[in-house]
mmCIF file of C-alpha atoms in Angstrom:
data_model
loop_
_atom_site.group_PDB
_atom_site.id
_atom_site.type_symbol
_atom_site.label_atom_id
_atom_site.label_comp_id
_atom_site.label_asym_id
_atom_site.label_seq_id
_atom_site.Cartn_x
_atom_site.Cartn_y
_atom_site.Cartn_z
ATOM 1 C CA UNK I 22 0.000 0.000 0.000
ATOM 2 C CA UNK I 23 2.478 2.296 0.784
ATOM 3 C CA UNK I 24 4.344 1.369 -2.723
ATOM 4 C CA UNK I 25 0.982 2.660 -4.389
ATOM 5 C CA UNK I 26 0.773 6.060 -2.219
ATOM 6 C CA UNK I 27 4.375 7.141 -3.111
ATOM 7 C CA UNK I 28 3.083 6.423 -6.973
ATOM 8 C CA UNK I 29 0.192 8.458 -6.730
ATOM 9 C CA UNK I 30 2.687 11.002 -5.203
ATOM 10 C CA UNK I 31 5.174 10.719 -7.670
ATOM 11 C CA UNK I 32 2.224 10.594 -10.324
ATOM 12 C CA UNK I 33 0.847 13.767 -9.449
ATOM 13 C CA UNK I 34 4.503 15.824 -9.041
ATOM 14 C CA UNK I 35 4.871 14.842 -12.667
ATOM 15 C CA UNK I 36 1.815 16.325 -13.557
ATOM 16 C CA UNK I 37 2.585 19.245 -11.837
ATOM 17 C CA UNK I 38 5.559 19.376 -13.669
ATOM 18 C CA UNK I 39 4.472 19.244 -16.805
ATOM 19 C CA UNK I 40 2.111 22.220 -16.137
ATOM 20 C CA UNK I 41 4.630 24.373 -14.704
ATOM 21 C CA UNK I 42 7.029 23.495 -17.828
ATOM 22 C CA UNK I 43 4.192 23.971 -20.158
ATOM 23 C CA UNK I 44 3.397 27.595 -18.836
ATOM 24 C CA UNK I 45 6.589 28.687 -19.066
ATOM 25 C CA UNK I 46 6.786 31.483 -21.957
ATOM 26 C CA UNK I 47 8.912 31.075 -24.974
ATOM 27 C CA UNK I 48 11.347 34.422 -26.568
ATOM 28 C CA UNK I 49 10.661 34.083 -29.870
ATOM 29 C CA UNK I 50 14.643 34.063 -29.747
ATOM 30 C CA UNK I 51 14.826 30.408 -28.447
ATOM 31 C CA UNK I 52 15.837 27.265 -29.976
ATOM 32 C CA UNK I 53 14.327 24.847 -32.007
ATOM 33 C CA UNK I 54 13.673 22.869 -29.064
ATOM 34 C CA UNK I 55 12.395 25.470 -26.493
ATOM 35 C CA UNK I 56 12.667 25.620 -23.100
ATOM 36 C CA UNK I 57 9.764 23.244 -22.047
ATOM 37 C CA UNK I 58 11.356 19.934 -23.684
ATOM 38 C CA UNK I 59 13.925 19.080 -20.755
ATOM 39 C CA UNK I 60 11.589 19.587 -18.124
ATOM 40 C CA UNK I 61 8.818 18.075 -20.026
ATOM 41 C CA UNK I 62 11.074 14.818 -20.663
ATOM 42 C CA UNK I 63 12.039 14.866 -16.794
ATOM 43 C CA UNK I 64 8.122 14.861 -15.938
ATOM 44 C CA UNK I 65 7.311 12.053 -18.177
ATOM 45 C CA UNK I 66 10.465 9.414 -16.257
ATOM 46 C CA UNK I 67 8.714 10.115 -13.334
ATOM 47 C CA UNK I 68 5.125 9.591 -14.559
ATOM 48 C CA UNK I 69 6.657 6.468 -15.872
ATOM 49 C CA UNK I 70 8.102 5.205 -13.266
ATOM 50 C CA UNK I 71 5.600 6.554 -10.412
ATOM 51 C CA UNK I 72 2.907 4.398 -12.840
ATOM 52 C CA UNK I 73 5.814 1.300 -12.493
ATOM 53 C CA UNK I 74 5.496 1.724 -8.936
ATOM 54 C CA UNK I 75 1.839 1.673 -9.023
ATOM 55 C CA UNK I 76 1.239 -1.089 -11.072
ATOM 56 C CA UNK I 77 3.687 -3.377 -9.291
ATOM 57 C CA UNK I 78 4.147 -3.044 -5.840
ATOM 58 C CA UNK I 79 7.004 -4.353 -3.843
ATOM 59 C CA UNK I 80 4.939 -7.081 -1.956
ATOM 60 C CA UNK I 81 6.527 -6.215 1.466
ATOM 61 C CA UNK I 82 8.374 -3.044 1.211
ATOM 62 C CA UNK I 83 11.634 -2.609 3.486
ATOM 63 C CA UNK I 84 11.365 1.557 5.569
ATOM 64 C CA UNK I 85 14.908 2.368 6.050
ATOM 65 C CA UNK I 86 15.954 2.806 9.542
ATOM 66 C CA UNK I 87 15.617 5.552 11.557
ATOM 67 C CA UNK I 88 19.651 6.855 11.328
ATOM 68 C CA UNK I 89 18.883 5.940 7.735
ATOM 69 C CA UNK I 90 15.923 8.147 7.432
ATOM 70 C CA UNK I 91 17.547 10.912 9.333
ATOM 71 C CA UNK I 92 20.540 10.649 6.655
ATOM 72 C CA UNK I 93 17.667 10.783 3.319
ATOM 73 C CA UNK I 94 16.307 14.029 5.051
ATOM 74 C CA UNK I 95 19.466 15.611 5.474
ATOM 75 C CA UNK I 96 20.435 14.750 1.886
ATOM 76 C CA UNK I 97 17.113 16.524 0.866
ATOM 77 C CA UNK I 98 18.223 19.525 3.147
ATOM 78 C CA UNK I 99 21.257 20.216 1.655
ATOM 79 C CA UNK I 100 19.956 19.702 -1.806
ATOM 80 C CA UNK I 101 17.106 22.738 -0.545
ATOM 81 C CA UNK I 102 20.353 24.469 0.559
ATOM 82 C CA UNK I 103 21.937 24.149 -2.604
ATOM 83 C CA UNK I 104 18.781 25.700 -4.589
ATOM 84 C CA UNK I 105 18.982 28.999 -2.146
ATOM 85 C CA UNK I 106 22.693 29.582 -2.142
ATOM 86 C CA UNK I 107 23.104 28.734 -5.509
ATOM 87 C CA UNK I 108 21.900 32.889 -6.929
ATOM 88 C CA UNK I 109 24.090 33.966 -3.497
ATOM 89 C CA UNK I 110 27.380 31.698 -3.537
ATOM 90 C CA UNK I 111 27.476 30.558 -7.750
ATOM 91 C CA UNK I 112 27.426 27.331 -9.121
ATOM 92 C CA UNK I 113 30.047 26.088 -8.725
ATOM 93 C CA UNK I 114 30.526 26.858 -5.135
ATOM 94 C CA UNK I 115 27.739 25.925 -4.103
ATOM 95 C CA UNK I 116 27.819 22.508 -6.327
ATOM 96 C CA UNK I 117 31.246 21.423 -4.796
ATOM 97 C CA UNK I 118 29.675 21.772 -1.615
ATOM 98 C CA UNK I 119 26.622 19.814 -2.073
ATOM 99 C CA UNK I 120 28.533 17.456 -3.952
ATOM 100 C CA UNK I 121 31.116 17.284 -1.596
ATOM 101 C CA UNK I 122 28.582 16.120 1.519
ATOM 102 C CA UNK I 123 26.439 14.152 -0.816
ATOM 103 C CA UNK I 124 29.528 12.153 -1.933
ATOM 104 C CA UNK I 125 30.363 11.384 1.863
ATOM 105 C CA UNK I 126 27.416 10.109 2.540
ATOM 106 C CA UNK I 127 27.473 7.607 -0.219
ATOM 107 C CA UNK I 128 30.702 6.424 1.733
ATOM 108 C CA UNK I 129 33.619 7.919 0.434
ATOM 109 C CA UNK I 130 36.391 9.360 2.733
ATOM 110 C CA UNK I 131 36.491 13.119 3.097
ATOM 111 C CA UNK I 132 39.550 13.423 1.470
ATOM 112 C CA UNK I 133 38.229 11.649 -1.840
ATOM 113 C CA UNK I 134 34.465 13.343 -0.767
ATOM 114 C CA UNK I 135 36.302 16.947 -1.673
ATOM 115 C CA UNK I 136 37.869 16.422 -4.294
ATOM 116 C CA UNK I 137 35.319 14.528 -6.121
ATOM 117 C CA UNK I 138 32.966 17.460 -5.056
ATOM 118 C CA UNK I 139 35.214 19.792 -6.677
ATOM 119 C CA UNK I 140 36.003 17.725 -9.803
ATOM 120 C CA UNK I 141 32.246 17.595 -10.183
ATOM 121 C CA UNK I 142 31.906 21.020 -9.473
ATOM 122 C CA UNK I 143 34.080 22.100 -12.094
ATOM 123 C CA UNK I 144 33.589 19.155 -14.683
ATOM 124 C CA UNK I 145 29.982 20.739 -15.319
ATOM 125 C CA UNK I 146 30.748 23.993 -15.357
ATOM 126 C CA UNK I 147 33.602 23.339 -18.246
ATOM 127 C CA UNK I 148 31.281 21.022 -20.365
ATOM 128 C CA UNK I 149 27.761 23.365 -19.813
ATOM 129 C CA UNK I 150 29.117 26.899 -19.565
ATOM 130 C CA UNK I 151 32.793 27.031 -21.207
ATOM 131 C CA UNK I 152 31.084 24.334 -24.151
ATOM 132 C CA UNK I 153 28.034 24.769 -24.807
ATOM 133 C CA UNK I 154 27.825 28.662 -23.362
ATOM 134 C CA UNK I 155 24.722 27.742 -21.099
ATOM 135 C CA UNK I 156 24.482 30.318 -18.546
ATOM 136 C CA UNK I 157 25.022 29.343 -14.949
ATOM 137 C CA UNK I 158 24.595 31.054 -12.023
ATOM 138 C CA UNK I 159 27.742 33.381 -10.947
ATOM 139 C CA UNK I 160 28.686 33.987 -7.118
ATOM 140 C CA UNK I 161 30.676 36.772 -5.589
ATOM 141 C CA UNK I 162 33.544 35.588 -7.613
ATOM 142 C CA UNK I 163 32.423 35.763 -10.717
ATOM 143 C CA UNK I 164 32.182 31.798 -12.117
#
């Protein structure tokens, strides 16, 4: 049962998301594609899989522990974190960091947690700002 209500959760985010993608108003100086496709294609994998999830249950679903739980809510804080600094601190600042604890906590020492975090951090910003000149956000250092 509890399979099926995350589903129906998942179900109606995507729906949600594909309204807020499909309001979103084009500059008749975009791209071929627009801006709605990426979103759009994100909300259909999770209507996709939130219908998986509906239509086959896991017969006798496994809730994590409670230091487990504690660690998937902090994970979800600090990805919350990472959408407010990111206008104040710049991308990649502020993706190092959350990459940095979200590496740790998939068991990697701190050592190898920072510079993976950083390696991340500045892997995307090569490939999607120097490459393909997307815009990402700048902090008080000006990258």
């Amino acid at each position: 049962m509890s399979d099926r209500i995350f589903g129906a959760v998942g179900l109606l985010l995507a729906a949600l998301f594909a309204y807020s993608s499909m309001i979103i108003e084009e500059s008749f100086l975009s791209d071929a594609v627009g801006p709605k496709a990426f979103p759009l294609i994100i909300a259909a994998i999770l209507a996709i899989s939130s219908l998986t999830i509906i239509l086959k249950p896991d017969a006798a679903p496994k809730w994590p522990t409670l230091p487990r739980f504690v660690e998937l809510v902090a994970s979800i804080v600090v990805m919350v974190l990472y959408a407010e600094f990111l206008p104040i601190v710049g991308f990649v600042i502020a993706t190092a960091v959350a990459s940095t604890y979200l590496t740790w906590r998939l068991g990697t020492s701190a050592i190898q947690s920072v510079v993976v975090g950083i390696s991340i951090s500045v892997g995307i910003y090569v490939i999607f700002h120097l490459l393909f000149g997307l815009s990402l956000a700048k902090g008080p250092l000006g990258f």
